[in-house]
XYZ file of C-alpha atoms in Angstrom:
51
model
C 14.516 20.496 -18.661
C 15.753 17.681 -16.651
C 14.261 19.170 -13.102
C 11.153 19.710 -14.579
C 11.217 15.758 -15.677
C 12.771 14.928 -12.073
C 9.932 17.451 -10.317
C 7.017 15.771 -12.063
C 8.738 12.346 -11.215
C 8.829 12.925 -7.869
C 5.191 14.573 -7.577
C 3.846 11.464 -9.335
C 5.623 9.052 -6.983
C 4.306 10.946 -3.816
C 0.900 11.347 -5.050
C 1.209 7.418 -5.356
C 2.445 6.993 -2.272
C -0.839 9.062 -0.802
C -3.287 7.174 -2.760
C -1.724 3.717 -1.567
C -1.776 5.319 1.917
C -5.222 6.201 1.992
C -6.228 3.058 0.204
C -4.338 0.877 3.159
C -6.178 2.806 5.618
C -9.907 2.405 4.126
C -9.054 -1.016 3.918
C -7.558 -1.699 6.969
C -10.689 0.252 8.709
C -13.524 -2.097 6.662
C -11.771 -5.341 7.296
C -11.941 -4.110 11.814
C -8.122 -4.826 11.782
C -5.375 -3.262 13.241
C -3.059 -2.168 10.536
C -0.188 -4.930 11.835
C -3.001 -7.832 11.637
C -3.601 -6.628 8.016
C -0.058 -6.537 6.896
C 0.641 -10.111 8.916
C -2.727 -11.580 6.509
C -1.746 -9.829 3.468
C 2.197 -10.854 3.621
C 1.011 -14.609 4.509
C -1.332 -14.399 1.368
C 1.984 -13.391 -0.751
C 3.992 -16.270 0.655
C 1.010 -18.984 0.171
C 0.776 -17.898 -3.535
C 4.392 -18.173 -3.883
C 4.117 -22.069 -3.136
């Protein structure tokens, strides 16, 4: 009972992490940036909201 909970856990988690993945990447390809340039942007939006 508990690996079942634990398996679905962990399928839901790496399905997430493919469906952030491919998001990033579909983004990163319509913006014409390379994926550091993005990151560099996005992170220095983050910080400037912060303020």
């Amino acid at each position: 009972m508990v690996s079942d909970a634990v398996g679905f856990i962990g399928i839901v988690l790496l399905a997430a992490a493919i469906i952030i993945g491919i998001y990033f990447r579909i983004t990163v390809r319509l913006n014409g940036q390379t994926p550091d340039e993005y990151l560099n942007e996005f992170l220095d939006n983050l910080n400037e909201k912060n303020r």
